[in-house]
PDB file of C-alpha atoms in Angstrom:
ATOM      1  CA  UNK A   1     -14.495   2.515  15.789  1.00  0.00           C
ATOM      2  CA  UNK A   2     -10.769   1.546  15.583  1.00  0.00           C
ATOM      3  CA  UNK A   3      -9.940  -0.814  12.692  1.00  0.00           C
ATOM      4  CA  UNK A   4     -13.817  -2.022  11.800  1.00  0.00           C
ATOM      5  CA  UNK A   5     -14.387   0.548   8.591  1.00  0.00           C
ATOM      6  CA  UNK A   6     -12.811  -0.677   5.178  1.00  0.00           C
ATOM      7  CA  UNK A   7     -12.741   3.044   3.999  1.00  0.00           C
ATOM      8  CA  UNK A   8     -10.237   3.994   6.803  1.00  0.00           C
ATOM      9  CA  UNK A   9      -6.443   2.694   7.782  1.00  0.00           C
ATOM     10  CA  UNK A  10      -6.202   2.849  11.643  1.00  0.00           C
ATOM     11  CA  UNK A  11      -2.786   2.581  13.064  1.00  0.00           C
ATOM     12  CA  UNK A  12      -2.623   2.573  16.785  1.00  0.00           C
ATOM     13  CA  UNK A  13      -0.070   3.644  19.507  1.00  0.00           C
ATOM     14  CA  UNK A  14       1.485   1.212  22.306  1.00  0.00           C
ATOM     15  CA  UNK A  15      -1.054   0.881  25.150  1.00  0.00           C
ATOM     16  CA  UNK A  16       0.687   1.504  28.110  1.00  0.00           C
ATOM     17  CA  UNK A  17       1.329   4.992  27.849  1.00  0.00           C
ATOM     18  CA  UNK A  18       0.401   7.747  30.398  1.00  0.00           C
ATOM     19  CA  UNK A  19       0.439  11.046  30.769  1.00  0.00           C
ATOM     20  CA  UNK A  20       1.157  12.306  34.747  1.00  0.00           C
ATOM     21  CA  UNK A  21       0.538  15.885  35.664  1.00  0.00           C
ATOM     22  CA  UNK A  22       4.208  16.113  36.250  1.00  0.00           C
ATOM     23  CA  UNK A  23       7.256  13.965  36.498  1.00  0.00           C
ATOM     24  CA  UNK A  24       6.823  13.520  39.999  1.00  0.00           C
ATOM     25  CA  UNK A  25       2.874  14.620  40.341  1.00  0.00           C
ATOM     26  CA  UNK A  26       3.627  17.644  42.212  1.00  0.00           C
ATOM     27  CA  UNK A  27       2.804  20.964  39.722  1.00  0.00           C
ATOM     28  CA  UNK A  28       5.930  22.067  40.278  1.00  0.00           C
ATOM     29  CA  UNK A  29       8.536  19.585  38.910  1.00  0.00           C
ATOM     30  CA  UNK A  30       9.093  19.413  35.253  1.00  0.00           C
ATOM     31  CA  UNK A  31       5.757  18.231  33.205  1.00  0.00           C
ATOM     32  CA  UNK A  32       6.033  15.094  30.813  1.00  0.00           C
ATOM     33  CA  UNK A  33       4.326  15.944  27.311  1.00  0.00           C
ATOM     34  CA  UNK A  34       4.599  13.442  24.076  1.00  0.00           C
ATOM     35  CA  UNK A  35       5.397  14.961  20.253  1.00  0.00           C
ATOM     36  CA  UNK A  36       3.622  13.043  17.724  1.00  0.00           C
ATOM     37  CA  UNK A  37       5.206  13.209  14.500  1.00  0.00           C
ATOM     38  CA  UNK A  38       4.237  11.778  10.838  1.00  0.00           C
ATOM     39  CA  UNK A  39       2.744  12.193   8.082  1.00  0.00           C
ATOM     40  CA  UNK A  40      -0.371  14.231   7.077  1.00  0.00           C
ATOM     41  CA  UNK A  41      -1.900  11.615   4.415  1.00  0.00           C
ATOM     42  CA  UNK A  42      -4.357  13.717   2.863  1.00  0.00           C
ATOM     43  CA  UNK A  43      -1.532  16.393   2.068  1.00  0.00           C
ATOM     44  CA  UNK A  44       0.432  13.495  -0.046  1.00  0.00           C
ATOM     45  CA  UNK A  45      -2.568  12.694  -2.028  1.00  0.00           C
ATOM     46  CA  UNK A  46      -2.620   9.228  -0.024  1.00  0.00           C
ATOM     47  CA  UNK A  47      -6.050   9.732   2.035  1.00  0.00           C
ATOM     48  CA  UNK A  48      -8.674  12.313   1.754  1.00  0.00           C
ATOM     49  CA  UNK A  49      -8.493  13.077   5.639  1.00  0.00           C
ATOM     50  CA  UNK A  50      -5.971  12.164   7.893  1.00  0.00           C
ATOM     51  CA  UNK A  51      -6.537  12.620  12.075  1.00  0.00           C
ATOM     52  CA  UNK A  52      -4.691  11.927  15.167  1.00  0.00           C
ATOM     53  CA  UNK A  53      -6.601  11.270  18.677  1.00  0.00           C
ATOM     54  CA  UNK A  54      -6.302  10.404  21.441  1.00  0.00           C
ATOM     55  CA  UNK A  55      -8.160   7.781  23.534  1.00  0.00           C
ATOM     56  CA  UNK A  56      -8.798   7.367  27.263  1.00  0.00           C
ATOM     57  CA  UNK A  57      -8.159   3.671  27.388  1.00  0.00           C
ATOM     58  CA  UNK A  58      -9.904   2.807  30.393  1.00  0.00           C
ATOM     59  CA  UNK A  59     -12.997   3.718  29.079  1.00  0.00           C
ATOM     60  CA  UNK A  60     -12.799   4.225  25.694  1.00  0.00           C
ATOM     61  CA  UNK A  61     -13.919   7.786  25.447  1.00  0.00           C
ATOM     62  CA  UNK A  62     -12.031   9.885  23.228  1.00  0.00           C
ATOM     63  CA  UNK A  63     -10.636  13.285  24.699  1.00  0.00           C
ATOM     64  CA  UNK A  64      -8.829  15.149  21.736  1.00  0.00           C
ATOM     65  CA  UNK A  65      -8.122  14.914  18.486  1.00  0.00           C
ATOM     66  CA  UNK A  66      -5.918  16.979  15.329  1.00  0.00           C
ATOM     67  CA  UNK A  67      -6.551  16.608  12.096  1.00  0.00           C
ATOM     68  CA  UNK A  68      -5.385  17.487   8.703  1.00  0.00           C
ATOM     69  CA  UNK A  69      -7.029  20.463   9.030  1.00  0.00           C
ATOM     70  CA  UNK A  70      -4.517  22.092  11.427  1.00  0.00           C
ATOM     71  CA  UNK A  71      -1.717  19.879  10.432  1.00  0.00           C
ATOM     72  CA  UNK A  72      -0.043  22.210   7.837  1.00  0.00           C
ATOM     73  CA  UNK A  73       2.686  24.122   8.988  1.00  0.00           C
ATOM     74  CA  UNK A  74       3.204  21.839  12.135  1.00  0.00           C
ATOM     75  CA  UNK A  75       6.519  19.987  11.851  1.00  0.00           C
ATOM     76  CA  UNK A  76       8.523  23.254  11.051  1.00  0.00           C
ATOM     77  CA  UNK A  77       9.401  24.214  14.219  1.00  0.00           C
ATOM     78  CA  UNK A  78      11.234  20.819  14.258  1.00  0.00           C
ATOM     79  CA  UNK A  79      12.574  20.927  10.537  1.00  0.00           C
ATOM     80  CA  UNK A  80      13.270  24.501   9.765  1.00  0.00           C
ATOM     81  CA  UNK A  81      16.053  26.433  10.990  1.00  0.00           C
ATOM     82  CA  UNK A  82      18.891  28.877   9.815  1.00  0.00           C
ATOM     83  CA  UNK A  83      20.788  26.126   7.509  1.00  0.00           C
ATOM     84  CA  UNK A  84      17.412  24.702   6.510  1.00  0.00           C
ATOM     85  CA  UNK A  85      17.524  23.547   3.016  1.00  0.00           C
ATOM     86  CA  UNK A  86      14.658  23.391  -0.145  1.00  0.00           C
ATOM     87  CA  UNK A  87      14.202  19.480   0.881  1.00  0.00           C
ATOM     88  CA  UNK A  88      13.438  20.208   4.682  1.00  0.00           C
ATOM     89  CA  UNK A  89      10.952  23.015   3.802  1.00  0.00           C
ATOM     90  CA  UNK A  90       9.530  20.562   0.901  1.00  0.00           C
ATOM     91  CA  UNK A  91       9.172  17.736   3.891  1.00  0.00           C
ATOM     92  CA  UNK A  92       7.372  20.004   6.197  1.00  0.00           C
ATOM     93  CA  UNK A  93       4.805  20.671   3.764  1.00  0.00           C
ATOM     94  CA  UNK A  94       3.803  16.814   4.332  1.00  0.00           C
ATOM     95  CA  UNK A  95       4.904  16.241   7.993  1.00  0.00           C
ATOM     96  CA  UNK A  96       3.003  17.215  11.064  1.00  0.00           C
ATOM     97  CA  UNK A  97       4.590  17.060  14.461  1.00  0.00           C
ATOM     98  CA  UNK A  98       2.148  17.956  17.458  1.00  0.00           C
ATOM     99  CA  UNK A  99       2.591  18.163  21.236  1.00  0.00           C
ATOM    100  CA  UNK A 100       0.163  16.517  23.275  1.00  0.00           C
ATOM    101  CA  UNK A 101       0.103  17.845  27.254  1.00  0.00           C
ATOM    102  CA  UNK A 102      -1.679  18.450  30.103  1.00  0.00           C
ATOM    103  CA  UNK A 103      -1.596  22.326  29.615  1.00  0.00           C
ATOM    104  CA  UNK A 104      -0.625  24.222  26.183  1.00  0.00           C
ATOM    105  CA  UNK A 105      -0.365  27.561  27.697  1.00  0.00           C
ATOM    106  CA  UNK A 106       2.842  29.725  26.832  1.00  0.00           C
ATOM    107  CA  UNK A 107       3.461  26.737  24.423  1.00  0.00           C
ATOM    108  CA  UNK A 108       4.636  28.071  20.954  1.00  0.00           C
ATOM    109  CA  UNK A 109       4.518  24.988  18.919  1.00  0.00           C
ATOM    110  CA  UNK A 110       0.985  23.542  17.778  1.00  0.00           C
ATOM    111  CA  UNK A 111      -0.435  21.968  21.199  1.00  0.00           C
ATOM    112  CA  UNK A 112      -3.560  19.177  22.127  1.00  0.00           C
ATOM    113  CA  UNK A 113      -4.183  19.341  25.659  1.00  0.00           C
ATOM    114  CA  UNK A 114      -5.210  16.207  27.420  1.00  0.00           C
ATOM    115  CA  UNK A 115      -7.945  17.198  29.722  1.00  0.00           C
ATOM    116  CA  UNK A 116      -6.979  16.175  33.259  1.00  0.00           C
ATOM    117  CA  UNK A 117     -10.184  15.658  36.054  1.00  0.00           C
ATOM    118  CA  UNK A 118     -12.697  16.486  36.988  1.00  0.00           C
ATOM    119  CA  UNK A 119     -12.960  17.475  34.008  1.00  0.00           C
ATOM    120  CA  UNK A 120     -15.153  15.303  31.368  1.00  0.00           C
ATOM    121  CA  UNK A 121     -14.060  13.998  28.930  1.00  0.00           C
ATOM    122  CA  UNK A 122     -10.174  13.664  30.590  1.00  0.00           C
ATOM    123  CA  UNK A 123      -7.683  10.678  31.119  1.00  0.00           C
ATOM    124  CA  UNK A 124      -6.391  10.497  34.550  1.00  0.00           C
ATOM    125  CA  UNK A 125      -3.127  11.092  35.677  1.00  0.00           C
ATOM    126  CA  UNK A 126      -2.488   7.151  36.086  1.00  0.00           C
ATOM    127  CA  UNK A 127      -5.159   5.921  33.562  1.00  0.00           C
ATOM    128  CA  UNK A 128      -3.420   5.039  29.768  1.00  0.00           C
ATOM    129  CA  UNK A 129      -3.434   6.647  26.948  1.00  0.00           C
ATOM    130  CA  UNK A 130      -4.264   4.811  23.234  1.00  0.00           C
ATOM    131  CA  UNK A 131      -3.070   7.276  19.980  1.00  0.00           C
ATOM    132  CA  UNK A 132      -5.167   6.127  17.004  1.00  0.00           C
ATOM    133  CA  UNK A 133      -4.216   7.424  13.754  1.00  0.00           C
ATOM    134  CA  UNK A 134      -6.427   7.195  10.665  1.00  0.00           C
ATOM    135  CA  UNK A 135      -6.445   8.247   6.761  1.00  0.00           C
ATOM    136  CA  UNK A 136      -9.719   7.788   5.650  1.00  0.00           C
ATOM    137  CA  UNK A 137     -11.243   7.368   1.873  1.00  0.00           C
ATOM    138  CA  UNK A 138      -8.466   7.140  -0.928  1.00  0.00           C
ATOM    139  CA  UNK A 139      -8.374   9.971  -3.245  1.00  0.00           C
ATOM    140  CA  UNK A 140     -10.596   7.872  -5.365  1.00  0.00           C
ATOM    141  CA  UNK A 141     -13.178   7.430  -2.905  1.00  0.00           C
ATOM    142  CA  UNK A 142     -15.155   4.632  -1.673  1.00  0.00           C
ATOM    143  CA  UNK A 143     -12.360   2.543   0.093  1.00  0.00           C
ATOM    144  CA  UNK A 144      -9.878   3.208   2.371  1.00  0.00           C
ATOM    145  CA  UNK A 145      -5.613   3.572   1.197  1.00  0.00           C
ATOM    146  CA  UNK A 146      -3.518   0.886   1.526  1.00  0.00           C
ATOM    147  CA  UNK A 147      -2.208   0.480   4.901  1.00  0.00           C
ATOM    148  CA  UNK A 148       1.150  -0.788   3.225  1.00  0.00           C
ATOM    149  CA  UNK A 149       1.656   2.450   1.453  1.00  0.00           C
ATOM    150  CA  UNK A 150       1.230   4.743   4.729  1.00  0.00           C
ATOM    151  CA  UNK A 151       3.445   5.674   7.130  1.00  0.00           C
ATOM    152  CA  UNK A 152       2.353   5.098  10.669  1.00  0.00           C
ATOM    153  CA  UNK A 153       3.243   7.904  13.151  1.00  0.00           C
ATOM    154  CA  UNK A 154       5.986   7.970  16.516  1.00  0.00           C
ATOM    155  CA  UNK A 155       4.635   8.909  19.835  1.00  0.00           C
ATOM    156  CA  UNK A 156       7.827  10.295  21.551  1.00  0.00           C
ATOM    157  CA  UNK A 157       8.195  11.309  25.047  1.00  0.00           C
ATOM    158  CA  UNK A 158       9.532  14.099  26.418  1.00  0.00           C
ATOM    159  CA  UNK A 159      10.062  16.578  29.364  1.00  0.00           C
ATOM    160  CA  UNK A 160      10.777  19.851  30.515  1.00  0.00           C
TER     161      UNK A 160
END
């Protein structure tokens, strides 16, 4: 269900993103990979769970997900360094940022791996790829937040 529940706020990524094996489909040129960054709702009191996932748009099946669960700790790779200051580590306690490839291993940062075929569920190496992010139940229960006080997340892309 994307969008159809009144005690969840779905935002959803552009549609026409895919994911190849590599830049130039041959294992070994440079792989493409997307970092997800935003907000982990449930950590700012907004939503009682917050979850991305991720959605083989051809046929609707979803193939991974990360939720608030695993989110903590996430975006400080990307926030924290040597001339960090109090309001970076204070952001990172309600940030996520998540890499989303074809193959974690060796990967240091917090990883989702896309499963590729034959395996099932996977997204093919041509087929798109739909993010949905949701914050579900406000802290007070029974409905959803406000969309209009959330922050939707970025999909960015990237490469080796």
């Amino acid at each position: 269900c994307v969008g159809d529940n009144p005690d969840t706020a779905y935002a959803v990524s552009a549609t026409n993103v895919t994911l190849p094996q590599s830049l130039t489909n041959d294992e070994s040129s440079p792989a493409g990979y997307f970092v997800v960054i935003g907000v982990n709702h449930a950590a700012t009191n907004s939503s009682q769970y917050s979850e991305l996932g991720s959605i083989d748009l051809r046929t609707g099946t979803g193939v991974a997900s990360f939720d608030n669960r695993r989110m903590p700790g996430s975006a400080e790779p990307y926030l924290l360094n040597e001339t960090t200051n109090d309001a970076s580590e204070d952001a990172a306690k309600y940030l996520y940022a998540i890499m989303v490839r074809r193959n974690c291993t060796g990967i240091l940062q917090r990883c989702v791996e896309i499963p590729s075929p034959p395996t099932f569920p996977n997204v093919g190496f041509d087929d798109p790829i739909l993010f949905v992010f949701r914050a579900v139940l406000s802290p007070r229960g029974r409905s959803g937040p406000d969309p209009s006080a959330l922050l939707p997340a970025r999909v960015l892309y990237a490469h080796d």
